[in-house]
mmCIF file of C-alpha atoms and ligand atoms in Angstrom:
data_model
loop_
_atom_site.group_PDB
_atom_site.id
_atom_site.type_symbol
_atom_site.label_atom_id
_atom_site.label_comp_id
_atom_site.label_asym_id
_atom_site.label_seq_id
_atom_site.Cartn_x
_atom_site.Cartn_y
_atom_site.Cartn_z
ATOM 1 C CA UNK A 177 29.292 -37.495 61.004
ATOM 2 C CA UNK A 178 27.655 -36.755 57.837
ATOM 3 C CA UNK A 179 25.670 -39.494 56.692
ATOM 4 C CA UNK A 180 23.776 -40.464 52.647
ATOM 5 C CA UNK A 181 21.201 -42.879 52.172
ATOM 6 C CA UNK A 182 21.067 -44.715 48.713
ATOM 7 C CA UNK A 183 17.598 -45.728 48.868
ATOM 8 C CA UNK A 184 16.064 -48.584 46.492
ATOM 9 C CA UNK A 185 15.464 -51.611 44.813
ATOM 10 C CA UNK A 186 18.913 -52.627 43.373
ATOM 11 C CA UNK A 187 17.599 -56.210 42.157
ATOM 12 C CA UNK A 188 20.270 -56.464 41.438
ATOM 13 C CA UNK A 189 22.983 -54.227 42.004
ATOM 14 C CA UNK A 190 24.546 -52.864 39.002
ATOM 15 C CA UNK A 191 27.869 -50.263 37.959
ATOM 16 C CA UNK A 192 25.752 -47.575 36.997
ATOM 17 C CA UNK A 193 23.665 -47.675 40.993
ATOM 18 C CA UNK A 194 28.002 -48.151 41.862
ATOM 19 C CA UNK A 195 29.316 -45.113 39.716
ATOM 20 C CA UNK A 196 27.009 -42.858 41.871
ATOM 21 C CA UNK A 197 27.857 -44.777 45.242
ATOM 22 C CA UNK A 198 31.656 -44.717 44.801
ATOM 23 C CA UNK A 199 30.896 -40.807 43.899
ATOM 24 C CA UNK A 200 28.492 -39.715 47.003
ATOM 25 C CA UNK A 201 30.741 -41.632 49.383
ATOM 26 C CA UNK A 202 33.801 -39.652 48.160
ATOM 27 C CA UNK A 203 31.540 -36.281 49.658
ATOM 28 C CA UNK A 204 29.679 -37.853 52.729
ATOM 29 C CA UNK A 205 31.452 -39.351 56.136
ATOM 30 C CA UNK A 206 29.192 -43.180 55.750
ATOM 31 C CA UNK A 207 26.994 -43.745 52.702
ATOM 32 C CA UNK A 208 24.042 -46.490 53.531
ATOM 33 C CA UNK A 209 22.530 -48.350 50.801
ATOM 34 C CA UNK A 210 18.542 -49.081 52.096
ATOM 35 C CA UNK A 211 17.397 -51.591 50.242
ATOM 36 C CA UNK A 212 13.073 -51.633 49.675
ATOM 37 C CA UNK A 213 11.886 -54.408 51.104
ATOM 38 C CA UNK A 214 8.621 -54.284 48.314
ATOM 39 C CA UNK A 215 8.044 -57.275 46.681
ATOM 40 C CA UNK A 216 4.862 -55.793 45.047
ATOM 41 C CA UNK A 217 7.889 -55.026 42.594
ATOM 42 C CA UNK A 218 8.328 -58.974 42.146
ATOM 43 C CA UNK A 219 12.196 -58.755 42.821
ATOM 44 C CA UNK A 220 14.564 -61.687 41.603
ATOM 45 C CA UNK A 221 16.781 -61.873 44.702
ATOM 46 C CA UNK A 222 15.494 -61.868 48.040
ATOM 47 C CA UNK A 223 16.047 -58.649 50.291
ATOM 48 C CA UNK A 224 18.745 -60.253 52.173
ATOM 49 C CA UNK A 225 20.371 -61.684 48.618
ATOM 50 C CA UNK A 226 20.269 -57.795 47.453
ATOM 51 C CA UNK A 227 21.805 -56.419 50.811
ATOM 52 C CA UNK A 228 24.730 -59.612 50.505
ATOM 53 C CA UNK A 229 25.392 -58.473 46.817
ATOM 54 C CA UNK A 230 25.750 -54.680 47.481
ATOM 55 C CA UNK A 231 27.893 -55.481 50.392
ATOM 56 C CA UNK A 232 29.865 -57.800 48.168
ATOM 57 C CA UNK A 233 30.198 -55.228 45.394
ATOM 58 C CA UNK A 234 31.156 -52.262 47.902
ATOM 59 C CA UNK A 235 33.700 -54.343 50.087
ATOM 60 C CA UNK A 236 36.965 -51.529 48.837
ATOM 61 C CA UNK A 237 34.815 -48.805 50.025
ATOM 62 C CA UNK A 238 35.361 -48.260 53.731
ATOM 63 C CA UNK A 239 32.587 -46.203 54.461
ATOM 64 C CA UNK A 240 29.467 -48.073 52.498
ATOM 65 C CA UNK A 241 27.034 -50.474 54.300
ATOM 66 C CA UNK A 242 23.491 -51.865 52.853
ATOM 67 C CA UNK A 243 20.447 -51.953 55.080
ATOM 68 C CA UNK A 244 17.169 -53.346 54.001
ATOM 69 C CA UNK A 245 13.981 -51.121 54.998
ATOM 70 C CA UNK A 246 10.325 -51.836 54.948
ATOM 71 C CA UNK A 247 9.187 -48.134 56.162
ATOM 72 C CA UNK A 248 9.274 -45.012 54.247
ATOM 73 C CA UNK A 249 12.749 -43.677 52.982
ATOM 74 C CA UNK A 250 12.217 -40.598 55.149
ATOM 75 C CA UNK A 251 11.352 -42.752 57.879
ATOM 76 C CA UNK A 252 14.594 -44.843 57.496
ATOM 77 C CA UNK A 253 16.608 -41.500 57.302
ATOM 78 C CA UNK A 254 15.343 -40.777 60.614
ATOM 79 C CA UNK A 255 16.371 -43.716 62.436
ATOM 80 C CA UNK A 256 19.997 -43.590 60.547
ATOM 81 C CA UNK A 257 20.448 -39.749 61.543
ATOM 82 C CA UNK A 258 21.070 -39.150 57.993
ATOM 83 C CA UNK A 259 20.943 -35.652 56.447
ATOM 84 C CA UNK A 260 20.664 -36.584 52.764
ATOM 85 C CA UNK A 261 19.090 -38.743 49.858
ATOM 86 C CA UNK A 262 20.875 -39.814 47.290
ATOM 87 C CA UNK A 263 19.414 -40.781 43.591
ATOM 88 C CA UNK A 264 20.435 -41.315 40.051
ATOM 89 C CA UNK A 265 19.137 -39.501 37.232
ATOM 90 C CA UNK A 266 19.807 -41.120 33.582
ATOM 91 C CA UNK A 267 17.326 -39.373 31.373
ATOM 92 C CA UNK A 268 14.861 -36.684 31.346
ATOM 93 C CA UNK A 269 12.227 -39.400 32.027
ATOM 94 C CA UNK A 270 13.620 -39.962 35.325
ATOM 95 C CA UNK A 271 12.970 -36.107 36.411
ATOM 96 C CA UNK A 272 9.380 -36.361 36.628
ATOM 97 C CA UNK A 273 9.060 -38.708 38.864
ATOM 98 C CA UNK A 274 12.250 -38.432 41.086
ATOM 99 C CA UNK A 275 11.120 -34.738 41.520
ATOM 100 C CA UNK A 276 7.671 -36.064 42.621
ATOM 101 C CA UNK A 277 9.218 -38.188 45.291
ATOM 102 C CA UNK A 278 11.896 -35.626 46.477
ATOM 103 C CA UNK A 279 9.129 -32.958 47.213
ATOM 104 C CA UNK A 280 7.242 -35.797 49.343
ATOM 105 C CA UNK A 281 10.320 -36.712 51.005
ATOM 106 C CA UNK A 282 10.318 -32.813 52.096
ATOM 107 C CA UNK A 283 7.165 -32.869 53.261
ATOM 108 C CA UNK A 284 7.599 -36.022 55.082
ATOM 109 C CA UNK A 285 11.371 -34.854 56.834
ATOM 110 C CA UNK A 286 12.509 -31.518 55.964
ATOM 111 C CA UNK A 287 15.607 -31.683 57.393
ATOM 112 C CA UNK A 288 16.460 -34.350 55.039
ATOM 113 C CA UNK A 289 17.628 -32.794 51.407
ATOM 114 C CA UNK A 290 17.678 -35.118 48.003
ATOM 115 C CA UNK A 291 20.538 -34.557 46.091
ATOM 116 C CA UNK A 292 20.629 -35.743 42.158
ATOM 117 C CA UNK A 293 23.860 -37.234 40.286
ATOM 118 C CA UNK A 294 24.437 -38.423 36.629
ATOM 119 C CA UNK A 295 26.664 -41.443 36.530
ATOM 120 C CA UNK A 296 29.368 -41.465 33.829
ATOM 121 C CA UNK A 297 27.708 -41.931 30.492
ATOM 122 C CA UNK A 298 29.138 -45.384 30.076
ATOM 123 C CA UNK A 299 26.390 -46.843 32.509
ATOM 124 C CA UNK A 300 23.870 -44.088 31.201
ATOM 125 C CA UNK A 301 21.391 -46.802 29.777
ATOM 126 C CA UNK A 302 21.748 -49.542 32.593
ATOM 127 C CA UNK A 303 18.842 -50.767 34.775
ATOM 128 C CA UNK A 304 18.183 -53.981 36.635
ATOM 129 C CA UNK A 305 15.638 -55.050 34.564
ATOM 130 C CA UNK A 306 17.846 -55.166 31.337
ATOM 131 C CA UNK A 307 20.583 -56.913 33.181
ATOM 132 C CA UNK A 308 18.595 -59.316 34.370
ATOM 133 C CA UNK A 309 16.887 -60.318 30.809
ATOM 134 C CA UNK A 310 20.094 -59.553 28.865
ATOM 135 C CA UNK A 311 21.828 -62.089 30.761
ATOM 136 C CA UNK A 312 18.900 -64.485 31.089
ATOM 137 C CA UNK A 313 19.112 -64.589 27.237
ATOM 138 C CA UNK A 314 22.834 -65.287 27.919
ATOM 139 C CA UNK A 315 24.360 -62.103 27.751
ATOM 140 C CA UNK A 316 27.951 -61.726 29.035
ATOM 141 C CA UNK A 317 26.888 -58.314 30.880
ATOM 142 C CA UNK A 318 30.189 -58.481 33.157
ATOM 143 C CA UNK A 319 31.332 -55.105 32.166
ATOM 144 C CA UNK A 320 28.404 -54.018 33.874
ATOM 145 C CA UNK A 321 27.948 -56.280 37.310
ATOM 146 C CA UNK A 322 30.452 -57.055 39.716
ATOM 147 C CA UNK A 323 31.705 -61.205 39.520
ATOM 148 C CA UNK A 324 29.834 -61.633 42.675
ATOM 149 C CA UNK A 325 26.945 -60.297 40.999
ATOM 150 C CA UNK A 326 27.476 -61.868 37.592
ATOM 151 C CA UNK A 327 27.563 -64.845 39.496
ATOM 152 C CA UNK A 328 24.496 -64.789 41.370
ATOM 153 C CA UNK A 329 22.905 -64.187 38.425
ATOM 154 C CA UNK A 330 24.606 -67.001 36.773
ATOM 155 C CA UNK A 331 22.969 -69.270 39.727
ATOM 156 C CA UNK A 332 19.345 -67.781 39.644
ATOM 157 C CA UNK A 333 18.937 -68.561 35.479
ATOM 158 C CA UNK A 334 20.711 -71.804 36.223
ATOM 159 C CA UNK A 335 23.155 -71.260 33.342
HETATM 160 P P1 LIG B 1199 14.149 -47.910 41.999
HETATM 161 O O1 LIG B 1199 14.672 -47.263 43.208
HETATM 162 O O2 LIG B 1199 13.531 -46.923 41.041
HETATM 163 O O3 LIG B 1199 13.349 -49.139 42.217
HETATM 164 P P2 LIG B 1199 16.813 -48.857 41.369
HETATM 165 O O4 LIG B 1199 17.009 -49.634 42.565
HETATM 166 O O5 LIG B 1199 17.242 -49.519 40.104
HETATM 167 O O6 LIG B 1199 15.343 -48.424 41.109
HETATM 168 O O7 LIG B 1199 17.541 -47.474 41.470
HETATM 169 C C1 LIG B 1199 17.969 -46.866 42.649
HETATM 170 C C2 LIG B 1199 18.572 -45.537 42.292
HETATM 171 O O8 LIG B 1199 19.666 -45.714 41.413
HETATM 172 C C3 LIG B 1199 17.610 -44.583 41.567
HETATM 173 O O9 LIG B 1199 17.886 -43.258 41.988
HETATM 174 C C4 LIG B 1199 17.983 -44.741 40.124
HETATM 175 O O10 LIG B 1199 17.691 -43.569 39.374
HETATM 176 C C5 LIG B 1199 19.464 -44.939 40.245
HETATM 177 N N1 LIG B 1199 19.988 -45.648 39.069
HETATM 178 C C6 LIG B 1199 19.513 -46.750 38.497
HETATM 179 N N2 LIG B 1199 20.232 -47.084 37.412
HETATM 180 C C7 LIG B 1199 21.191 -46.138 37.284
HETATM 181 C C8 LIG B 1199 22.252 -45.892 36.352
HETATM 182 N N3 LIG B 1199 22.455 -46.675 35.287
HETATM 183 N N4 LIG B 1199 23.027 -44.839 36.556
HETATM 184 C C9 LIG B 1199 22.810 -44.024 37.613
HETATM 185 N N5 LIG B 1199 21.837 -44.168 38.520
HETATM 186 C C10 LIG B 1199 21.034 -45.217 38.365
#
């Protein structure tokens, strides 16, 4: 069983992090979302509330499940028996530090190799962050989140 971990914050999960999900799962036997358990990052939803809406969003993809993690990534890999990383690159800003954290990764487990996807240029300038002010401002942003996520969203700005 070949298994891909889609490691980060995903506060919350958006079509752009899904583009790349649907994708890697397509190449990989399971694909497991591991969620970073960092609130130094000051994250609108809860861990749990970000695993729930990933699992939510991926429920027509058979072989996709959401973890949260408070270890390192290559840690987490590990203890799934993954051989892979998956990550999104948007821009050439992304690069510098997604390179960074792939070499560490190598250091840290070599047997586990980071592999780098563009998602379809339609979600090209999506983050979390934008999403989450966009719609705070009341955006309708629901070609870009799922309903479940539009919703929770919807709930947390009490609009
Ligand atoms: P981080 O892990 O940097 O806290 P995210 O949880 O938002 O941030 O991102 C997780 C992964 O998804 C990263 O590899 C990121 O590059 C990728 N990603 C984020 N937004 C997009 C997007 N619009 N298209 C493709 N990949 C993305």
């Amino acid at each position: 069983m070949r298994k891909i971990i889609y490691p980060g914050t995903f506060d919350p999960i958006h079509k752009g992090h899904l583009d790349i999900a649907v994708r890697a799962s397509k190449l990989f036997d399971t694909l497991v979302f591991a969620v970073a358990d960092n609130s130094s990052k000051n994250p609108l939803f809860t861990v749990d509330e970000r695993v729930e809406l990933i699992l939510a969003s991926t429920s027509d993809l058979h072989n996709v499940s959401a973890i949260s993690t408070q270890q390192l990534i290559a840690e987490t890999a590990r203890e799934e028996n993954a051989c892979a990383l998956i990550r999104g690159l948007r821009h050439v800003s992304d690069f510098e530090f997604e390179f960074q954290m792939a070499m560490m990764n190598y250091h840290l487990n070599p047997e586990i190799t980071t592999i780098f996807m563009m998602p379809d240029e339609k979600y090209i300038h999506l983050n979390s962050s934008v999403i989450k002010e966009v719609t705070k401002l009341g955006g309708d942003l629901r070609d870009y989140v799922t309903k479940d996520v539009f919703d929770a969203l919807k709930i947390k700005f009490n609009i």
